XYZ file of N, CA and C in Angstrom:
483
model
N 0.834 -1.170 0.011
C -0.008 -0.001 0.002
C 0.889 1.245 -0.014
N 0.370 2.270 -0.600
C 1.084 3.533 -0.585
C 0.767 4.338 0.675
N 1.710 5.029 1.189
C 1.589 5.800 2.415
C 0.473 6.798 2.286
N 0.346 7.520 1.180
C -0.675 8.552 0.972
C -2.083 7.941 1.077
N -2.269 6.790 0.466
C -3.556 6.106 0.501
C -3.922 5.763 1.945
N -2.958 5.350 2.716
C -3.191 5.048 4.145
C -3.648 6.269 4.909
N -2.889 7.378 4.689
C -3.178 8.614 5.401
C -4.546 9.180 5.022
N -4.882 9.032 3.756
C -6.186 9.517 3.255
C -7.341 8.707 3.835
N -7.071 7.432 4.146
C -8.125 6.564 4.674
C -8.470 6.856 6.103
N -7.617 7.605 6.785
C -7.853 7.907 8.186
C -8.900 9.003 8.387
N -9.706 8.827 9.458
C -10.720 9.825 9.779
C -10.092 10.986 10.535
N -8.965 10.773 11.229
C -8.304 11.847 11.879
C -7.561 12.724 10.884
N -7.413 13.978 11.185
C -6.647 14.895 10.345
C -5.183 14.609 10.539
N -4.443 14.504 9.443
C -3.007 14.301 9.480
C -2.327 15.506 8.755
N -1.387 16.059 9.436
C -0.644 17.169 8.926
C 0.844 16.906 9.043
N 1.608 17.099 7.960
C 3.035 16.962 7.999
C 3.638 18.312 7.613
N 4.512 18.815 8.473
C 5.220 20.055 8.256
C 6.723 19.761 8.133
N 7.436 20.643 7.393
C 8.865 20.470 7.258
C 9.558 21.151 8.488
N 10.863 21.160 8.484
C 11.613 21.674 9.649
C 11.401 23.189 9.881
N 10.764 23.890 8.927
C 10.499 25.284 9.051
C 9.019 25.555 9.421
N 8.276 24.495 9.688
C 6.868 24.653 10.065
C 5.979 24.931 8.879
N 6.461 24.596 7.699
C 5.652 24.809 6.488
C 4.970 23.485 6.098
N 3.746 23.614 5.623
C 2.913 22.468 5.343
C 3.486 21.774 4.069
N 3.738 20.453 4.262
C 4.164 19.615 3.156
C 3.064 18.693 2.666
N 2.218 18.232 3.651
C 1.148 17.311 3.311
C 0.054 17.431 4.380
N -1.173 17.272 3.939
C -2.255 17.104 4.854
C -3.292 16.232 4.170
N -3.955 15.384 4.906
C -4.975 14.553 4.287
C -6.276 15.360 4.196
N -7.251 14.753 3.511
C -8.538 15.464 3.297
C -9.201 15.810 4.595
N -9.126 14.913 5.591
C -9.764 15.230 6.872
C -9.158 16.486 7.505
N -7.834 16.642 7.421
C -7.223 17.856 7.986
C -7.599 19.079 7.132
N -7.691 18.898 5.795
C -8.139 19.945 4.961
C -9.537 20.466 5.315
N -10.455 19.538 5.625
C -11.766 19.928 6.069
C -11.727 20.699 7.402
N -10.826 20.290 8.264
C -10.641 20.913 9.543
C -10.209 22.364 9.405
N -9.342 22.669 8.483
C -8.851 24.073 8.325
C -9.570 24.818 7.190
N -10.380 24.060 6.431
C -11.170 24.711 5.369
C -10.382 25.037 4.136
N -9.319 24.268 3.811
C -8.486 24.517 2.637
C -8.035 23.179 2.075
N -7.630 23.256 0.801
C -7.071 22.046 0.157
C -5.568 22.057 0.290
N -4.940 20.948 0.079
C -3.455 20.856 0.099
C -2.868 21.828 -0.914
N -3.432 21.863 -2.086
C -2.941 22.708 -3.149
C -2.890 24.208 -2.707
N -3.861 24.603 -1.911
C -3.954 26.007 -1.463
C -2.904 26.314 -0.385
N -2.491 25.329 0.389
C -1.679 25.659 1.552
C -0.268 25.062 1.522
N 0.029 24.194 0.570
C 1.292 23.560 0.528
C 2.437 24.592 0.496
N 3.408 24.430 1.349
C 4.574 25.313 1.428
C 4.372 26.528 2.305
N 3.168 26.741 2.823
C 2.886 27.883 3.665
C 3.002 27.488 5.151
N 3.330 28.432 6.041
C 3.479 28.144 7.468
C 2.118 27.687 8.063
N 2.142 26.677 8.890
C 0.927 26.210 9.535
C 0.383 27.342 10.414
N 1.207 28.165 10.983
C 0.747 29.286 11.810
C -0.148 30.249 11.023
N -0.104 30.255 9.709
C -1.054 31.079 8.930
C -2.477 30.581 9.042
N -2.634 29.323 9.410
C -3.968 28.703 9.421
C -4.413 28.316 10.832
N -3.472 28.024 11.709
C -3.742 27.679 13.095
C -2.900 28.612 13.952
N -3.474 29.695 14.371
C -2.724 30.781 15.122
C -2.055 30.231 16.390
N -2.662 29.210 16.995
C -2.101 28.694 18.233
C -1.275 27.420 17.986
N -0.813 27.207 16.790
C -0.087 25.993 16.385
C 1.101 25.730 17.338
N 1.255 24.486 17.746
C 2.357 24.057 18.600
C 3.493 23.417 17.763
N 3.344 23.374 16.427
C 4.391 22.811 15.570
C 5.716 23.479 15.816
N 5.790 24.839 15.863
C 7.085 25.482 16.086
C 7.710 25.040 17.384
N 6.944 24.838 18.439
C 7.487 24.419 19.731
C 8.068 23.020 19.646
N 7.399 22.112 18.944
C 7.895 20.704 18.797
C 9.155 20.741 17.919
N 9.168 21.585 16.937
C 10.369 21.667 16.041
C 11.582 22.181 16.853
N 11.328 23.110 17.774
C 12.394 23.701 18.574
C 12.919 22.743 19.657
N 11.983 22.071 20.319
C 12.364 21.219 21.456
C 12.635 19.749 21.079
N 11.928 19.307 20.029
C 12.015 17.869 19.709
C 11.201 17.011 20.606
N 10.389 17.628 21.510
C 9.571 16.918 22.427
C 8.133 16.810 21.902
N 7.606 15.595 21.785
C 6.241 15.444 21.271
C 5.203 16.047 22.254
N 4.107 16.536 21.726
C 3.016 16.988 22.513
C 1.850 16.043 22.203
N 1.377 15.375 23.255
C 0.327 14.379 23.044
C -0.925 14.676 23.764
N -2.047 14.411 23.119
C -3.390 14.469 23.737
C -3.826 15.839 24.209
N -3.391 16.876 23.538
C -3.845 18.218 23.960
C -5.315 18.404 23.543
N -6.040 19.030 24.427
C -7.407 19.439 24.058
C -7.301 20.921 23.740
N -7.625 21.307 22.545
C -7.431 22.689 22.093
C -8.766 23.283 21.658
N -8.811 24.591 21.642
C -9.993 25.288 21.083
C -9.437 26.459 20.310
N -9.868 26.572 19.060
C -9.576 27.696 18.201
C -10.840 28.084 17.475
N -11.293 29.280 17.704
C -12.553 29.732 17.112
C -13.679 28.815 17.629
N -14.436 28.285 16.753
C -15.563 27.397 17.117
C -15.144 25.934 17.227
N -13.940 25.638 16.922
C -13.506 24.242 16.880
C -12.801 23.815 18.185
N -13.212 22.645 18.686
C -12.527 22.009 19.810
C -11.961 20.695 19.270
N -10.736 20.379 19.671
C -10.120 19.188 19.107
C -9.012 18.622 20.025
N -8.720 17.367 19.778
C -7.568 16.678 20.381
C -6.458 16.782 19.347
N -5.254 17.062 19.807
C -4.072 17.065 18.874
C -2.898 16.435 19.545
N -2.162 15.705 18.734
C -0.862 15.194 19.109
C 0.103 15.542 18.003
N 1.293 16.026 18.407
C 2.284 16.460 17.411
C 3.619 15.766 17.754
N 4.169 15.136 16.758
C 5.418 14.366 16.939
C 6.524 14.910 16.012
N 7.736 14.952 16.595
C 8.845 15.388 15.668
C 9.185 14.182 14.721
N 9.538 14.543 13.504
C 10.017 13.532 12.540
C 11.579 13.620 12.537
N 12.156 12.538 12.999
C 13.619 12.506 13.131
C 14.270 11.712 11.980
N 15.362 12.222 11.470
C 16.073 11.529 10.409
C 17.568 11.728 10.723
N 18.301 10.632 10.949
C 19.721 10.717 11.284
C 19.924 11.595 12.504
N 19.005 11.508 13.462
C 19.150 12.243 14.729
C 18.785 13.713 14.656
N 18.332 14.196 13.488
C 17.955 15.578 13.328
C 16.425 15.664 13.098
N 15.900 16.750 13.627
C 14.464 17.018 13.434
C 14.262 17.547 12.010
N 13.472 16.803 11.239
C 13.253 17.112 9.831
C 11.835 17.712 9.608
N 10.984 17.613 10.633
C 9.654 18.118 10.522
C 8.783 17.577 11.618
N 7.474 17.694 11.434
C 6.504 17.171 12.440
C 5.402 16.446 11.730
N 4.747 15.589 12.463
C 3.484 15.016 12.004
C 2.466 15.256 13.116
N 1.296 15.769 12.728
C 0.241 16.035 13.713
C -0.948 15.168 13.405
N -1.614 14.684 14.477
C -2.812 13.883 14.351
C -3.920 14.653 15.100
N -5.008 14.964 14.432
C -6.045 15.784 14.984
C -7.415 15.070 14.891
N -8.134 15.101 16.011
C -9.499 14.587 16.026
C -10.384 15.691 16.629
N -11.389 16.145 15.910
C -12.249 17.154 16.477
C -13.119 16.489 17.574
N -13.420 17.273 18.616
C -14.219 16.717 19.702
C -15.611 16.331 19.190
N -16.114 17.063 18.199
C -17.410 16.733 17.626
C -17.361 15.306 17.053
N -16.293 15.013 16.309
C -16.179 13.648 15.751
C -16.023 12.646 16.894
N -15.255 12.982 17.908
C -15.047 12.061 19.011
C -16.363 11.776 19.731
N -17.123 12.809 20.031
C -18.408 12.590 20.694
C -19.359 11.844 19.784
N -19.377 12.168 18.484
C -20.254 11.464 17.613
C -19.966 9.972 17.547
N -18.652 9.620 17.433
C -18.241 8.201 17.414
C -18.679 7.538 18.690
N -18.497 8.219 19.815
C -18.867 7.663 21.097
C -20.389 7.442 21.168
N -21.157 8.423 20.705
C -22.603 8.341 20.823
C -23.189 7.322 19.809
N -22.521 7.134 18.702
C -23.037 6.202 17.664
C -23.006 4.733 18.131
N -22.116 4.453 19.053
C -21.924 3.074 19.499
C -23.139 2.410 20.133
N -23.941 3.265 20.833
C -24.985 2.656 21.620
C -26.351 3.266 21.438
N -26.554 3.913 20.267
C -27.872 4.560 20.012
C -28.443 4.124 18.667
N -29.726 4.102 18.657
C -30.415 3.815 17.408
C -30.505 5.102 16.558
N -30.879 4.959 15.305
C -31.034 6.125 14.398
C -32.117 7.055 15.018
N -33.208 6.463 15.487
C -34.300 7.254 16.074
C -33.769 8.108 17.272
N -32.951 7.463 18.120
C -32.417 8.208 19.278
C -31.486 9.327 18.832
N -30.644 9.045 17.796
C -29.735 10.061 17.306
C -30.467 11.215 16.692
N -31.531 10.945 15.955
C -32.353 11.999 15.359
C -32.995 12.841 16.438
N -33.503 12.170 17.480
C -34.185 12.902 18.597
C -33.142 13.774 19.349
N -31.932 13.244 19.538
C -30.871 14.039 20.227
C -30.461 15.221 19.359
N -30.311 15.026 18.060
C -29.965 16.109 17.183
C -31.017 17.185 17.180
N -32.261 16.780 17.110
C -33.367 17.703 17.140
C -33.410 18.520 18.410
N -33.180 17.832 19.533
C -33.147 18.511 20.853
C -31.995 19.547 20.894
N -30.864 19.169 20.411
C -29.687 20.038 20.416
C -29.961 21.256 19.566
N -30.594 21.068 18.383
C -30.891 22.218 17.512
C -31.913 23.135 18.229
N -32.925 22.564 18.857
C -33.938 23.409 19.523
C -33.281 24.156 20.689
N -32.433 23.479 21.477
C -31.756 24.147 22.613
C -30.825 25.246 22.116
N -30.111 25.038 21.013
C -29.230 26.052 20.486
C -30.042 27.268 20.010
N -31.146 27.033 19.376
C -31.953 28.124 18.856
C -32.613 28.916 20.018
N -33.015 28.195 21.043
C -33.568 28.863 22.265
C -32.490 29.690 22.929
N -31.307 29.178 22.999
C -30.189 29.942 23.609
C -29.933 31.204 22.774
N -29.987 31.094 21.473
C -29.759 32.219 20.602
C -30.784 33.303 20.829
N -32.058 32.900 20.895
C -33.149 33.917 21.012
C -33.462 34.253 22.453
N -32.937 33.520 23.404
C -33.242 33.781 24.848
C -34.205 32.734 25.389
N -34.081 32.477 26.684
C -34.864 31.408 27.277
C -36.285 31.830 27.763
N -36.594 33.101 27.658
C -37.959 33.553 28.106
C -38.959 33.128 27.124
N -40.187 33.463 27.453
C -41.334 33.122 26.586
C -41.175 33.736 25.155
N -40.771 35.000 25.127
C -40.621 35.692 23.844
C -39.541 35.038 23.007
N -38.464 34.703 23.673
C -37.340 34.039 23.000
C -37.736 32.636 22.435
N -38.558 31.936 23.222
C -39.017 30.633 22.795
C -39.991 30.729 21.624
N -40.810 31.813 21.634
C -41.709 32.051 20.491
C -40.920 32.311 19.220
N -39.885 33.124 19.333
C -39.034 33.413 18.181
C -38.316 32.114 17.717
N -37.857 31.338 18.665
C -37.143 30.085 18.305
C -38.106 29.149 17.605
N -39.334 29.000 18.122
C -40.321 28.106 17.479
C -40.590 28.587 16.029
N -40.745 29.926 15.848
C -40.968 30.428 14.506
C -39.832 30.135 13.612
N -38.602 30.359 14.075
C -37.387 30.142 13.299
C -37.310 28.651 12.886
N -37.688 27.759 13.793
C -37.608 26.305 13.530
C -38.801 25.772 12.757
N -39.829 26.608 12.592
C -41.021 26.156 11.857
C -41.890 25.174 12.631
N -41.874 25.356 13.944
C -42.741 24.465 14.788
C -43.552 25.350 15.705
N -44.587 24.763 16.299
C -45.437 25.514 17.233
C -44.715 25.666 18.560
N -45.137 26.657 19.323
C -44.558 26.865 20.655
C -44.817 25.637 21.531
N -46.018 25.018 21.385
C -46.348 23.828 22.205
C -45.375 22.683 21.850
N -45.124 22.504 20.546
C -44.150 21.459 20.109
C -42.800 21.724 20.677
N -42.367 22.997 20.633
C -41.071 23.328 21.174
C -40.965 22.937 22.642
N -42.008 23.300 23.436
C -41.988 22.928 24.856
C -41.988 21.408 25.025
N -42.782 20.693 24.268
C -42.822 19.251 24.389
C -41.470 18.641 24.035
N -40.815 19.133 22.982
C -39.498 18.598 22.589
C -38.441 18.896 23.659
N -38.563 20.025 24.308
C -37.590 20.350 25.358
C -37.762 19.439 26.590
N -39.009 19.032 26.821
C -39.304 18.170 28.004
C -38.843 16.710 27.794
N -38.803 16.236 26.554
C -38.470 14.838 26.274
C -37.092 14.482 26.809
N -36.989 13.294 27.356
C -35.735 12.833 27.846
C -34.913 12.175 26.819
């Protein structure tokens, strides 16, 4: 098997940077994570796309960073970054990223039926819309209108376990 095919098959985002912190490769999952294709970012510093990137630190120290829980913008994710060593010298890094959304989804899919997943999704959407418009009666009326459901249905959906 070819290495690229293996990396593309992974659900986790894979990022490989050179010794200068410039992007050399990323799989499609990582591209989705940063919202760009490899062609758009190849050769550019990872810090241009991830302002809090730890790649420069790993390149400087040679010490891997494992299992970090990070937040950038609206994204929460686990990240591990490892130095790539060749003849005892740091030649770059490889990062493995899993978004917390993916992690929670994988965890929840193991023990729920489709009906339960749909009900949970619906509840989350209703709760998010109510939070947006406010939790009072007027906010709930606006949320119900936005969602295209009656106020009574909104209340019933919020009560469901």
